[in-house]
XYZ file of C-alpha atoms in Angstrom:
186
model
C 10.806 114.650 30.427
C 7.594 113.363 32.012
C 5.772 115.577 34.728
C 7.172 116.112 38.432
C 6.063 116.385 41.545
C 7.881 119.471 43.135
C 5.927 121.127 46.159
C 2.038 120.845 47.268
C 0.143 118.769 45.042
C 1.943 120.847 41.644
C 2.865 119.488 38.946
C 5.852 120.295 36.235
C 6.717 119.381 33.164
C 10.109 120.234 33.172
C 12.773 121.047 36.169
C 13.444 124.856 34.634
C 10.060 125.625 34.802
C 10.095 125.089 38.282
C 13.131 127.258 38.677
C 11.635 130.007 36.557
C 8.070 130.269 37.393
C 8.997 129.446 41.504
C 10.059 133.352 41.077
C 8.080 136.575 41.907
C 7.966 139.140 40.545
C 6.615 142.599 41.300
C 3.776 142.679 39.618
C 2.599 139.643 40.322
C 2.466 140.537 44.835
C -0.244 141.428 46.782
C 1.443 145.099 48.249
C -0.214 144.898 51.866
C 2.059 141.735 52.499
C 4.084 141.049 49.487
C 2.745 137.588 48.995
C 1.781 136.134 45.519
C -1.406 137.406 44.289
C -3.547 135.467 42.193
C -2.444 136.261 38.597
C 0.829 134.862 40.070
C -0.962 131.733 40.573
C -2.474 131.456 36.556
C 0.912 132.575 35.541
C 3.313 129.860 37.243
C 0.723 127.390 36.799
C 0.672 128.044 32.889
C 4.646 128.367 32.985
C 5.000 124.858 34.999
C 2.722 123.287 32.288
C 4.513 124.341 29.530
C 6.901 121.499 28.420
C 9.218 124.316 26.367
C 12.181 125.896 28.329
C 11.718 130.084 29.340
C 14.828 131.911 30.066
C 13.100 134.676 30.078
C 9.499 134.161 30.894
C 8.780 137.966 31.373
C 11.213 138.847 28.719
C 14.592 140.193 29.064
C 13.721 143.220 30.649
C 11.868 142.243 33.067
C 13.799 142.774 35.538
C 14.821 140.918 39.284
C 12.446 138.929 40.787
C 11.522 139.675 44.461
C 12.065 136.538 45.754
C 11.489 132.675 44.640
C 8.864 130.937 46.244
C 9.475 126.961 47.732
C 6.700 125.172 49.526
C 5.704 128.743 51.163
C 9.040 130.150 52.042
C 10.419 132.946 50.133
C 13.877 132.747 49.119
C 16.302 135.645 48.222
C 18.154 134.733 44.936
C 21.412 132.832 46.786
C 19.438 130.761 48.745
C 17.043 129.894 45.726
C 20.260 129.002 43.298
C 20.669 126.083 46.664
C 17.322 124.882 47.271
C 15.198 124.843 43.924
C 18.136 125.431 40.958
C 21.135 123.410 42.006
C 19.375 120.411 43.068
C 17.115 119.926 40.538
C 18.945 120.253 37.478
C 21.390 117.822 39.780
C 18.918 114.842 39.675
C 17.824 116.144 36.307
C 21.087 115.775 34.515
C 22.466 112.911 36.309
C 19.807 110.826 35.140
C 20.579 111.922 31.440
C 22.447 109.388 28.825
C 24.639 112.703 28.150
C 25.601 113.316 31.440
C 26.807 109.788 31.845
C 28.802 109.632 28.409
C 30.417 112.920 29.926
C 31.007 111.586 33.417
C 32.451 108.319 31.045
C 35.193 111.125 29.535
C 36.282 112.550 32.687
C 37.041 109.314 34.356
C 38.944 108.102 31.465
C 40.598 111.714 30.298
C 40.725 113.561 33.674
C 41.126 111.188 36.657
C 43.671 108.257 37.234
C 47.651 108.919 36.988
C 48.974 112.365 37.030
C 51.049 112.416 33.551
C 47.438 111.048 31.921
C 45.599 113.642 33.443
C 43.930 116.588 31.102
C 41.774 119.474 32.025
C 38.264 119.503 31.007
C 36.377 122.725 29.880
C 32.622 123.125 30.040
C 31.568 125.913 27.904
C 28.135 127.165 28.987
C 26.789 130.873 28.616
C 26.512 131.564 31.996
C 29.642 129.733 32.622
C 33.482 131.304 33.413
C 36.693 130.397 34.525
C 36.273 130.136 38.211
C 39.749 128.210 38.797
C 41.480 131.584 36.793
C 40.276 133.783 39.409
C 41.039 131.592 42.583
C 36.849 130.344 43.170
C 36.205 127.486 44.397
C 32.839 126.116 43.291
C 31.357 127.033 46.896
C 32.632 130.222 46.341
C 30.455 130.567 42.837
C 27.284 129.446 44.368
C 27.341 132.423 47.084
C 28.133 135.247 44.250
C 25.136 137.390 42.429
C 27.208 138.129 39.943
C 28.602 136.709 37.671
C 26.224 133.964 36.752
C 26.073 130.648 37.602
C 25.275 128.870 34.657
C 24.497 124.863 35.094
C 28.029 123.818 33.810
C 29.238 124.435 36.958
C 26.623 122.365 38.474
C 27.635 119.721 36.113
C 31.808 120.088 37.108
C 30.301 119.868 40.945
C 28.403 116.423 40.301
C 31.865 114.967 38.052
C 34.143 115.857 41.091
C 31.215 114.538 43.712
C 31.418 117.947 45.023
C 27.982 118.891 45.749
C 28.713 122.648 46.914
C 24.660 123.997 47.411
C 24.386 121.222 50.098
C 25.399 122.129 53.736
C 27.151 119.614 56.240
C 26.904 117.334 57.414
C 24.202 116.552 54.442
C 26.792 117.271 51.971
C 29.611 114.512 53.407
C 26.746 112.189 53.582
C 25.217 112.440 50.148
C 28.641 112.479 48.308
C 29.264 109.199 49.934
C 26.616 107.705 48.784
C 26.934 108.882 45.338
C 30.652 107.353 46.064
C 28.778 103.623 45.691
C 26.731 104.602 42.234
C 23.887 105.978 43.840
C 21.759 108.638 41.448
C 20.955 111.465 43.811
C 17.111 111.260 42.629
C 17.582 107.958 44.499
C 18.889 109.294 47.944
């Protein structure tokens, strides 16, 4: 994937490095005011130039971040999963050949007449069965725990159901993408 534009004049050369390196940690704040400090700076700036994925970019024990960090505002970890994570692996995916041979297998295997209907399972290692335990993918979104892994965001953009976005943007948006249009293009 090329380089994106995501906030101020930065850079990124893939959309989960801006979800991982967006988030602060501890030792990376200035304690008077808890803002970033500067070796927060060389860190996310080395972490959004790195074309390879980080789960982990502190390692597994790294523990919580403090907050995630958008265009100056500092998000708790709910309201981060609906501003930076959800949306952009959205218009990342869509855009994918993958993504539309899978959106080509639900149409023909999961929508249409109700005796040619089947289920469709997307395994994913953050990913559970939401439906067995009465959620509703707004429902995931909202929970700390357990994860919410990006099949989920994939199920939301196969049943147009963008759940992260709020009304009346989320009514709006969905019919749009009702007419073919990629939400990168919206």
């Amino acid at each position: 994937m090329s380089h994106m534009t995501y906030c101020m004049f930065l850079t990124f050369r893939s959309w989960f490095g801006i979800w991982q390196y967006c988030k602060v940690y501890k030792n990376f704040i200035d304690t008077k005011d808890n803002s970033p400090a500067a070796a927060y700076w060389k860190w996310a700036e080395n972490g959004w130039n790195d074309s390879k994925a980080h789960r982990f970019p502190l390692g597994r024990r790294a523990g919580k971040p403090l907050y995630s960090l958008r265009n100056g505002e500092k998000l708790n970890y709910i309201q981060a999963r609906k501003v930076i994570y959800a949306p952009l692996y959205a218009k990342y995916i869509e855009q994918t050949e993958a993504y539309r041979k899978l959106y080509d297998l639900y149409l023909t295997n999961c929508c249409g007449e109700a005796e040619g209907q089947r289920p469709m399972a997307l395994l994913d290692y953050d990913g559970w069965d939401h439906l067995g335990q009465n959620c509703c993918l707004e429902s995931v979104i909202d929970m700390e725990k357990p994860k919410m892994g990006h099949a989920f965001i994939i199920a939301g953009l196969l049943e147009n159901n963008l759940f992260w976005l709020t009304e009346p943007v989320k009514s709006n948006v969905e019919e749009l993408r009702k007419s073919g249009r990629l939400l990168k293009d919206i």
